[in-house]
Tab-separated table of C-alpha atoms and ligand atoms in Angstrom:
chain	number	residue	atom	x	y	z
A	1459	MET	CA	-126.245	154.590	68.610
A	1460	PRO	CA	-128.266	153.348	65.636
A	1461	ARG	CA	-130.792	155.630	64.020
A	1462	PRO	CA	-133.836	155.455	66.314
A	1463	ILE	CA	-136.339	154.124	63.781
A	1464	GLN	CA	-137.745	150.658	64.392
A	1465	ALA	CA	-140.603	148.415	63.358
A	1466	LEU	CA	-142.285	145.883	65.602
A	1467	VAL	CA	-144.302	142.869	64.566
A	1468	HIS	CA	-146.911	141.923	67.136
A	1469	SER	CA	-147.251	138.176	67.366
A	1470	ALA	CA	-150.222	138.083	69.729
A	1471	ALA	CA	-152.137	140.481	67.459
A	1472	LEU	CA	-151.557	138.197	64.471
A	1473	ALA	CA	-152.944	135.289	66.488
A	1474	HIS	CA	-155.914	137.419	67.586
A	1475	ASN	CA	-156.744	138.504	64.029
A	1476	LEU	CA	-156.408	134.944	62.754
A	1477	ALA	CA	-158.796	133.709	65.448
A	1478	LEU	CA	-161.221	136.426	64.371
A	1479	ALA	CA	-161.091	135.199	60.762
A	1480	ALA	CA	-161.837	131.681	61.977
A	1481	GLN	CA	-164.757	132.985	64.059
A	1482	HIS	CA	-166.259	134.744	61.053
A	1483	ALA	CA	-165.996	131.584	58.954
A	1484	PRO	CA	-166.672	128.829	61.480
A	1485	ASP	CA	-167.326	126.142	58.884
A	1486	SER	CA	-164.262	126.875	56.796
A	1487	ARG	CA	-160.561	126.286	57.051
A	1488	VAL	CA	-158.430	129.409	56.946
A	1489	TRP	CA	-155.547	130.090	54.615
A	1490	ALA	CA	-153.280	132.688	56.139
A	1491	VAL	CA	-152.258	134.679	53.071
A	1492	VAL	CA	-148.584	135.494	53.543
A	1493	LYS	CA	-147.632	136.673	50.076
A	1494	ALA	CA	-145.251	139.619	49.712
A	1495	ASN	CA	-143.233	138.426	52.691
A	1496	ALA	CA	-146.331	138.360	54.898
A	1497	TYR	CA	-147.502	141.774	53.702
A	1498	GLY	CA	-144.130	143.285	54.531
A	1499	HIS	CA	-143.995	141.891	58.070
A	1500	GLY	CA	-141.527	139.087	57.315
A	1501	LEU	CA	-142.616	135.493	56.897
A	1502	GLU	CA	-140.360	134.160	59.635
A	1503	ARG	CA	-141.477	136.895	62.052
A	1504	CYS	CA	-145.147	136.084	61.505
A	1505	PHE	CA	-144.873	132.347	61.620
A	1506	ALA	CA	-145.324	131.937	65.381
A	1507	GLY	CA	-148.382	134.216	65.427
A	1508	LEU	CA	-150.007	132.499	62.462
A	1509	GLN	CA	-149.140	128.882	63.067
A	1510	ARG	CA	-152.701	127.942	63.963
A	1511	ALA	CA	-153.729	128.632	60.380
A	1512	ASP	CA	-154.933	125.614	58.427
A	1513	GLY	CA	-152.579	126.511	55.596
A	1514	PHE	CA	-150.475	129.286	54.111
A	1515	ALA	CA	-151.157	130.893	50.744
A	1516	LEU	CA	-148.497	132.825	48.861
A	1517	LEU	CA	-147.030	133.443	45.412
A	1518	ASP	CA	-143.272	132.982	45.470
A	1519	LEU	CA	-141.727	129.551	45.405
A	1520	GLU	CA	-138.865	130.978	47.405
A	1521	GLU	CA	-141.317	131.899	50.176
A	1522	ALA	CA	-142.800	128.403	50.050
A	1523	GLN	CA	-139.305	127.019	50.580
A	1524	ARG	CA	-138.815	129.313	53.556
A	1525	LEU	CA	-142.050	128.040	55.104
A	1526	ARG	CA	-140.943	124.443	54.710
A	1527	ALA	CA	-137.601	125.438	56.243
A	1528	LEU	CA	-139.591	126.615	59.289
A	1529	ASP	CA	-140.809	123.040	59.463
A	1530	TRP	CA	-144.352	123.834	58.353
A	1531	ARG	CA	-145.700	120.495	57.151
A	1532	GLY	CA	-149.267	121.591	56.464
A	1533	PRO	CA	-150.818	122.901	53.239
A	1534	ILE	CA	-149.145	125.609	51.182
A	1535	LEU	CA	-151.001	127.060	48.199
A	1536	LEU	CA	-149.348	128.942	45.345
A	1537	LEU	CA	-151.973	131.565	44.486
A	1538	GLU	CA	-150.698	132.218	40.957
A	1539	GLY	CA	-149.602	128.647	40.378
A	1540	CYS	CA	-146.431	127.859	38.476
A	1541	PHE	CA	-144.619	130.375	36.298
A	1542	GLU	CA	-142.683	127.824	34.272
A	1543	PRO	CA	-142.731	124.016	33.911
A	1544	ARG	CA	-139.812	123.313	36.201
A	1545	ASP	CA	-141.627	124.976	39.121
A	1546	LEU	CA	-143.663	121.770	39.190
A	1547	GLU	CA	-140.606	119.851	40.373
A	1548	LEU	CA	-140.492	121.992	43.486
A	1549	CYS	CA	-144.245	121.512	43.960
A	1550	SER	CA	-143.703	117.759	43.915
A	1551	ARG	CA	-140.691	117.908	46.208
A	1552	LEU	CA	-142.231	120.288	48.783
A	1553	ASN	CA	-145.795	119.053	48.415
A	1554	LEU	CA	-147.158	122.441	47.333
A	1555	TRP	CA	-150.732	122.858	46.186
A	1556	HIS	CA	-151.015	125.192	43.254
A	1557	VAL	CA	-153.564	127.235	41.397
A	1558	VAL	CA	-154.163	126.392	37.751
A	1559	HIS	CA	-155.502	129.379	35.832
A	1560	THR	CA	-154.241	128.918	32.251
A	1561	ALA	CA	-154.305	126.160	29.627
A	1562	GLU	CA	-150.477	126.306	29.529
A	1563	GLN	CA	-150.326	125.353	33.183
A	1564	ILE	CA	-152.403	122.264	32.337
A	1565	ASP	CA	-150.011	121.422	29.468
A	1566	TRP	CA	-147.093	121.659	31.917
A	1567	MET	CA	-148.873	119.342	34.343
A	1568	ALA	CA	-149.513	116.834	31.561
A	1569	ALA	CA	-145.797	116.748	30.756
A	1570	HIS	CA	-144.660	116.672	34.390
A	1571	LYS	CA	-143.011	113.496	35.658
A	1572	THR	CA	-143.861	112.831	39.268
A	1573	GLN	CA	-144.427	109.964	41.652
A	1574	MET	CA	-146.661	112.196	43.712
A	1575	PRO	CA	-149.897	113.434	42.155
A	1576	HIS	CA	-150.681	117.072	42.947
A	1577	ARG	CA	-153.584	118.843	44.515
A	1578	VAL	CA	-154.592	121.791	42.364
A	1579	PHE	CA	-156.989	124.715	42.734
A	1580	LEU	CA	-158.683	125.393	39.419
A	1581	LYS	CA	-159.385	129.103	39.196
A	1582	MET	CA	-162.457	130.550	37.613
A	1583	ASN	CA	-162.659	134.111	36.340
A	1584	SER	CA	-166.046	135.110	37.701
A	1585	GLY	CA	-165.725	138.806	36.854
A	1586	MET	CA	-162.428	140.110	38.215
A	1587	ASN	CA	-160.876	139.555	34.763
A	1588	ARG	CA	-157.395	139.021	36.051
A	1589	LEU	CA	-156.754	135.293	36.357
A	1590	GLY	CA	-158.766	132.189	35.638
A	1591	PHE	CA	-160.909	130.330	33.164
A	1592	SER	CA	-164.120	131.855	31.914
A	1593	GLU	CA	-167.396	130.118	32.639
A	1594	ALA	CA	-167.336	128.704	29.086
A	1595	ARG	CA	-163.859	127.179	29.467
A	1596	LEU	CA	-163.951	126.003	33.057
A	1597	ARG	CA	-165.515	122.607	32.441
A	1598	SER	CA	-163.092	121.528	29.741
A	1599	ALA	CA	-160.181	122.658	31.915
A	1600	TRP	CA	-161.595	120.607	34.779
A	1601	ALA	CA	-162.047	117.559	32.544
A	1602	ARG	CA	-158.494	117.811	31.230
A	1603	LEU	CA	-157.067	118.045	34.746
A	1604	ASN	CA	-159.287	115.241	35.930
A	1605	ALA	CA	-157.897	112.942	33.252
A	1606	LEU	CA	-154.264	113.518	34.271
A	1607	PRO	CA	-152.518	110.931	36.437
A	1608	GLN	CA	-150.410	113.824	37.791
A	1609	VAL	CA	-153.499	115.314	39.475
A	1610	LYS	CA	-155.044	113.707	42.521
A	1611	GLU	CA	-157.556	116.313	43.646
A	1612	ILE	CA	-159.135	119.363	42.045
A	1613	SER	CA	-160.524	122.191	44.151
A	1614	LEU	CA	-162.343	125.193	42.757
A	1615	MET	CA	-161.713	128.814	43.472
A	1616	THR	CA	-162.486	132.355	42.401
A	1617	HIS	CA	-161.596	135.835	43.618
A	1618	PHE	CA	-163.840	138.839	44.342
A	1619	SER	CA	-163.289	142.301	42.925
A	1620	ASP	CA	-165.755	144.177	45.153
A	1621	ALA	CA	-166.084	142.381	48.469
A	1622	ASP	CA	-165.024	145.630	50.163
A	1623	GLY	CA	-167.346	147.951	48.261
A	1624	PRO	CA	-170.906	148.748	47.260
A	1625	ARG	CA	-171.043	146.416	44.252
A	1626	GLY	CA	-170.580	143.402	46.504
A	1627	ILE	CA	-170.109	139.783	45.533
A	1628	ALA	CA	-173.533	138.445	44.552
A	1629	HIS	CA	-172.897	138.579	40.795
A	1630	GLN	CA	-169.632	136.663	41.140
A	1631	VAL	CA	-171.037	134.124	43.594
A	1632	GLN	CA	-173.818	133.441	41.098
A	1633	ALA	CA	-171.447	133.049	38.166
A	1634	PHE	CA	-169.228	130.715	40.184
A	1635	ALA	CA	-172.142	128.649	41.462
A	1636	ARG	CA	-173.548	128.297	37.967
A	1637	ALA	CA	-170.244	127.277	36.409
A	1638	THR	CA	-169.282	124.779	39.105
A	1639	GLU	CA	-172.728	123.437	39.985
A	1640	ASP	CA	-172.131	119.748	39.384
A	1641	LEU	CA	-168.358	119.657	39.750
A	1642	PRO	CA	-167.025	117.915	42.846
A	1643	GLY	CA	-164.246	119.323	44.982
A	1644	GLU	CA	-163.588	121.830	47.732
A	1645	ARG	CA	-164.338	125.498	47.170
A	1646	SER	CA	-162.496	128.685	48.084
A	1647	LEU	CA	-163.948	132.129	47.437
A	1648	ALA	CA	-163.582	134.642	50.239
A	1649	ASN	CA	-160.791	137.168	50.862
A	1650	SER	CA	-160.694	139.260	54.053
A	1651	ALA	CA	-163.413	141.673	52.996
A	1652	ALA	CA	-165.736	138.788	52.110
A	1653	VAL	CA	-164.917	137.008	55.377
A	1654	LEU	CA	-165.810	140.077	57.416
A	1655	ARG	CA	-168.698	141.489	55.414
A	1656	HIS	CA	-170.321	138.599	53.564
A	1657	THR	CA	-169.806	135.235	55.232
A	1658	ALA	CA	-173.104	135.686	57.024
A	1659	LEU	CA	-174.635	135.040	53.599
A	1660	ALA	CA	-174.564	131.295	54.094
A	1661	GLY	CA	-172.451	129.192	51.841
A	1662	ILE	CA	-170.032	131.679	50.408
A	1663	ALA	CA	-167.271	131.038	52.921
A	1664	ALA	CA	-167.102	127.483	51.578
A	1665	ASP	CA	-164.329	125.053	52.488
A	1666	TRP	CA	-161.436	127.499	52.640
A	1667	VAL	CA	-161.288	131.247	53.183
A	1668	ARG	CA	-158.241	133.255	52.181
A	1669	ALA	CA	-157.590	135.835	54.865
A	1670	GLY	CA	-154.873	138.369	54.093
A	1671	ILE	CA	-155.090	141.990	55.109
A	1672	MET	CA	-157.335	141.381	58.131
A	1673	LEU	CA	-154.605	139.252	59.703
A	1674	TYR	CA	-152.352	142.281	59.641
A	1675	GLY	CA	-154.735	144.600	61.463
A	1676	SER	CA	-155.979	146.695	58.568
A	1677	ALA	CA	-159.649	146.945	57.616
A	1678	PRO	CA	-160.157	145.680	54.052
A	1679	ASP	CA	-162.987	148.172	53.596
A	1680	ALA	CA	-161.376	151.253	55.128
A	1681	PRO	CA	-162.445	153.990	55.545
A	1682	ALA	CA	-166.064	152.701	55.580
A	1683	GLY	CA	-164.972	150.005	58.006
A	1684	SER	CA	-162.165	150.325	60.515
A	1685	VAL	CA	-160.129	148.198	62.863
A	1686	HIS	CA	-162.608	149.269	65.545
A	1687	THR	CA	-165.601	148.089	63.497
A	1688	TRP	CA	-164.037	144.677	63.023
A	1689	GLY	CA	-162.102	144.275	66.279
A	1690	LEU	CA	-158.759	143.932	64.529
A	1691	GLN	CA	-155.464	144.612	66.297
A	1692	PRO	CA	-152.461	146.315	64.685
A	1693	THR	CA	-149.693	143.852	63.884
A	1694	MET	CA	-147.050	146.325	62.754
A	1695	THR	CA	-145.742	149.361	64.592
A	1696	LEU	CA	-143.434	151.826	62.884
A	1697	CYS	CA	-141.872	154.128	65.442
A	1698	SER	CA	-138.976	156.498	65.758
A	1699	ARG	CA	-137.928	159.551	67.760
A	1700	LEU	CA	-137.648	163.311	67.409
A	1701	ILE	CA	-134.064	164.170	66.541
A	1702	SER	CA	-134.564	167.949	66.373
A	1703	VAL	CA	-137.039	170.660	67.313
A	1704	GLN	CA	-137.489	173.977	65.481
A	1705	GLN	CA	-139.276	177.104	66.583
A	1706	LEU	CA	-141.158	178.679	63.664
A	1707	GLN	CA	-142.291	182.269	63.344
A	1708	PRO	CA	-145.308	183.284	61.243
A	1709	GLY	CA	-144.350	183.032	57.573
A	1710	ASP	CA	-141.610	180.418	58.106
A	1711	THR	CA	-141.829	177.388	55.833
A	1712	VAL	CA	-140.966	173.719	56.356
A	1713	GLY	CA	-139.037	171.300	54.166
A	1714	TYR	CA	-138.477	170.851	50.444
A	1715	GLY	CA	-140.614	172.988	48.207
A	1716	SER	CA	-141.780	175.059	51.202
A	1717	THR	CA	-145.199	173.433	50.959
A	1718	TYR	CA	-146.116	174.381	54.530
A	1719	THR	CA	-146.102	177.902	55.913
A	1720	ALA	CA	-146.554	178.651	59.620
A	1721	SER	CA	-149.392	181.097	60.244
A	1722	GLN	CA	-148.335	181.656	63.835
A	1723	ALA	CA	-145.449	180.880	66.156
A	1724	GLN	CA	-145.184	177.123	66.252
A	1725	ARG	CA	-142.862	174.348	67.475
A	1726	ILE	CA	-142.217	171.506	65.118
A	1727	GLY	CA	-140.407	168.223	65.721
A	1728	ILE	CA	-138.268	166.412	63.177
A	1729	VAL	CA	-138.839	162.647	63.178
A	1730	ALA	CA	-136.154	160.230	61.956
A	1731	CYS	CA	-138.364	158.535	59.379
A	1732	GLY	CA	-138.755	159.264	55.685
A	1733	TYR	CA	-139.745	157.704	52.418
A	1734	ALA	CA	-136.557	155.631	52.315
A	1735	ASP	CA	-137.983	153.844	55.351
A	1736	GLY	CA	-141.244	153.120	53.569
A	1737	TYR	CA	-143.211	156.093	54.839
A	1738	PRO	CA	-145.413	157.337	51.973
A	1739	ARG	CA	-143.886	160.362	50.244
A	1740	HIS	CA	-147.331	161.584	49.255
A	1741	ALA	CA	-148.546	161.907	52.841
A	1742	PRO	CA	-149.688	165.539	52.968
A	1743	SER	CA	-149.590	168.080	55.800
A	1744	GLY	CA	-152.192	166.948	58.308
A	1745	THR	CA	-151.383	163.229	58.135
A	1746	PRO	CA	-151.574	161.910	61.722
A	1747	VAL	CA	-148.431	161.013	63.684
A	1748	LEU	CA	-148.359	160.264	67.428
A	1749	VAL	CA	-145.753	162.095	69.503
A	1750	ASP	CA	-145.458	160.689	73.018
A	1751	GLY	CA	-148.802	159.048	72.264
A	1752	VAL	CA	-150.545	162.334	71.352
A	1753	ARG	CA	-152.058	162.701	67.900
A	1754	CYS	CA	-150.218	165.405	65.962
A	1755	ALA	CA	-150.155	166.488	62.325
A	1756	LEU	CA	-147.391	166.090	59.787
A	1757	VAL	CA	-146.274	169.390	58.218
A	1758	GLY	CA	-144.460	169.932	54.932
A	1759	ARG	CA	-143.157	167.404	52.449
A	1760	VAL	CA	-141.924	163.966	53.491
A	1761	SER	CA	-138.190	163.756	52.768
A	1762	MET	CA	-136.031	160.687	52.302
A	1763	ASP	CA	-135.023	160.389	55.946
A	1764	MET	CA	-137.224	162.797	57.889
A	1765	VAL	CA	-140.693	164.181	58.414
A	1766	ALA	CA	-141.751	167.248	60.391
A	1767	VAL	CA	-144.608	167.254	62.888
A	1768	ASP	CA	-146.514	170.124	64.485
A	1769	LEU	CA	-145.899	169.841	68.239
A	1770	SER	CA	-148.701	172.208	69.310
A	1771	PRO	CA	-150.768	169.407	70.929
A	1772	VAL	CA	-147.754	168.153	72.882
A	1773	PRO	CA	-145.735	171.152	74.188
A	1774	GLN	CA	-143.615	169.029	76.523
A	1775	ALA	CA	-142.166	167.006	73.607
A	1776	GLY	CA	-138.531	167.474	72.696
A	1777	PRO	CA	-135.584	165.669	71.137
A	1778	GLY	CA	-135.847	162.002	72.043
A	1779	SER	CA	-139.641	162.013	72.291
A	1780	GLU	CA	-141.233	158.947	70.800
A	1781	ALA	CA	-142.965	159.241	67.421
A	1782	THR	CA	-145.389	156.589	66.215
A	1783	LEU	CA	-145.899	156.584	62.472
A	1784	TRP	CA	-148.462	153.772	62.764
A	1785	GLY	CA	-149.342	150.967	65.135
A	1786	HIS	CA	-148.979	150.981	68.914
A	1787	GLY	CA	-147.815	154.132	70.698
A	1788	PRO	CA	-146.803	154.632	74.333
A	1789	HIS	CA	-149.331	154.506	77.216
A	1790	GLY	CA	-151.752	152.213	75.372
A	1791	THR	CA	-152.264	154.596	72.436
A	1792	ALA	CA	-152.595	153.455	68.834
A	1793	LEU	CA	-152.630	154.933	65.365
A	1794	PRO	CA	-154.346	152.668	62.821
A	1795	ILE	CA	-152.279	152.216	59.675
A	1796	ASP	CA	-155.514	152.833	57.763
A	1797	ASP	CA	-155.680	156.428	59.071
A	1798	VAL	CA	-152.240	157.134	57.632
A	1799	ALA	CA	-153.092	155.329	54.402
A	1800	GLN	CA	-156.262	157.318	53.944
A	1801	ALA	CA	-154.480	160.625	54.482
A	1802	ALA	CA	-151.842	159.585	51.940
A	1803	GLY	CA	-154.426	158.447	49.384
A	1804	THR	CA	-153.523	154.774	49.568
A	1805	VAL	CA	-154.399	151.610	51.482
A	1806	GLY	CA	-152.925	149.861	54.498
A	1807	TYR	CA	-151.761	147.052	52.216
A	1808	GLU	CA	-149.362	149.327	50.360
A	1809	LEU	CA	-147.884	150.908	53.476
A	1810	MET	CA	-147.088	147.647	55.221
A	1811	CYS	CA	-145.681	146.063	52.070
A	1812	ALA	CA	-143.436	149.079	51.509
A	1813	LEU	CA	-141.617	148.890	54.844
A	1814	SER	CA	-138.006	149.310	53.790
A	1815	THR	CA	-135.255	146.814	54.478
A	1816	ARG	CA	-133.188	149.494	56.198
A	1817	VAL	CA	-135.679	149.560	59.095
A	1818	PRO	CA	-134.694	147.115	61.845
A	1819	VAL	CA	-137.630	144.902	62.816
A	1820	ALA	CA	-138.197	143.156	66.131
A	1821	VAL	CA	-140.899	140.699	67.080
A	1822	ALA	CA	-142.890	141.853	70.103
A	1823	ASP	CA	-145.798	140.280	71.856
B	759	PLP	C1	-154.035	138.488	48.177
B	759	PLP	C2	-155.098	137.506	47.937
B	759	PLP	C3	-156.026	137.218	48.946
B	759	PLP	C4	-156.073	137.964	50.256
B	759	PLP	O1	-156.703	139.199	50.059
B	759	PLP	P1	-156.956	140.186	51.285
B	759	PLP	O2	-157.752	141.283	50.701
B	759	PLP	O3	-155.605	140.652	51.713
B	759	PLP	O4	-157.642	139.402	52.317
B	759	PLP	C5	-156.952	136.235	48.706
B	759	PLP	N1	-156.968	135.568	47.530
B	759	PLP	C6	-156.103	135.835	46.537
B	759	PLP	C7	-156.203	135.074	45.269
B	759	PLP	C8	-155.148	136.807	46.701
B	759	PLP	O5	-154.284	137.070	45.724
């Protein structure tokens, strides 16, 4: 029998979350952001659930090739553009749209031989200070691109640093609007947090929104917002089983470093899931885990292949009982990935992306 750990990707939930993104941005087309192998879910596994997207946005050319191999004929956008000149050949061959965020990328375009002019997304740095042209340099970049026979259409984009937090997006929207005022072309600004929290501010959704994390059933603004606030459904379940039960006496400790000490007699269950499966090693005692659908608390340090769980809330549990690390549990229960992320001091994004290749994954409904 294989080790009992398994991950499930929920196709119907992906479709639900995508429809929700479209509802929040009714006048925009929706890029399904599927970078990092669809946020750890697997591009191929997500494709059916996300195929109503207007386009797919990602970073790796290899992932773009995989999407074309799935027979996706619609738009694909490379969010970081090309990494070297010869990447442009693949863009021509696979009809990939690509971001242009440096002067070098414009030089490469100018030297590129192609029968098929490209559609590019010119990126402005409106305050994130990661990628893109400053307000002062945007216009000359646009003019250079516009003069190239290799370019057929220029769209404009920027990325928000604080769409999920108190600072908000107004300062960046203003900078972008000012810099692009009289430039033609489609616009793309909003990530998930902006789609959910700010699209009501008319105009910012623009022609394309770029929905990532919300598609995967994690609230971009957790813990202020939650999957319940936004009506998102979990798209990834990580589940396993108890493979051992121990009876502790007061003073007994659990796991490496003896970081947990029982203060009373207590049953604990050992779950076949550890950090080598992608479970966060920094999850402290108290991190929620469902056992037979009942919310329990992790105790002691996460090891490579196992975690321990206090079984006090579920006395009938024993070896073979189902453990849900995140996602859907038995009997209609659920444990939001954001609850686990918050306990472990990280975000849902990191947990789903870290799912290890040793975990078998199945697509469920
Ligand atoms: C990852 C990414 C997104 C999606 O962000 P989410 O917070 O996951 O919605 C949008 N735009 C760009 C440029 C990105 O890199």
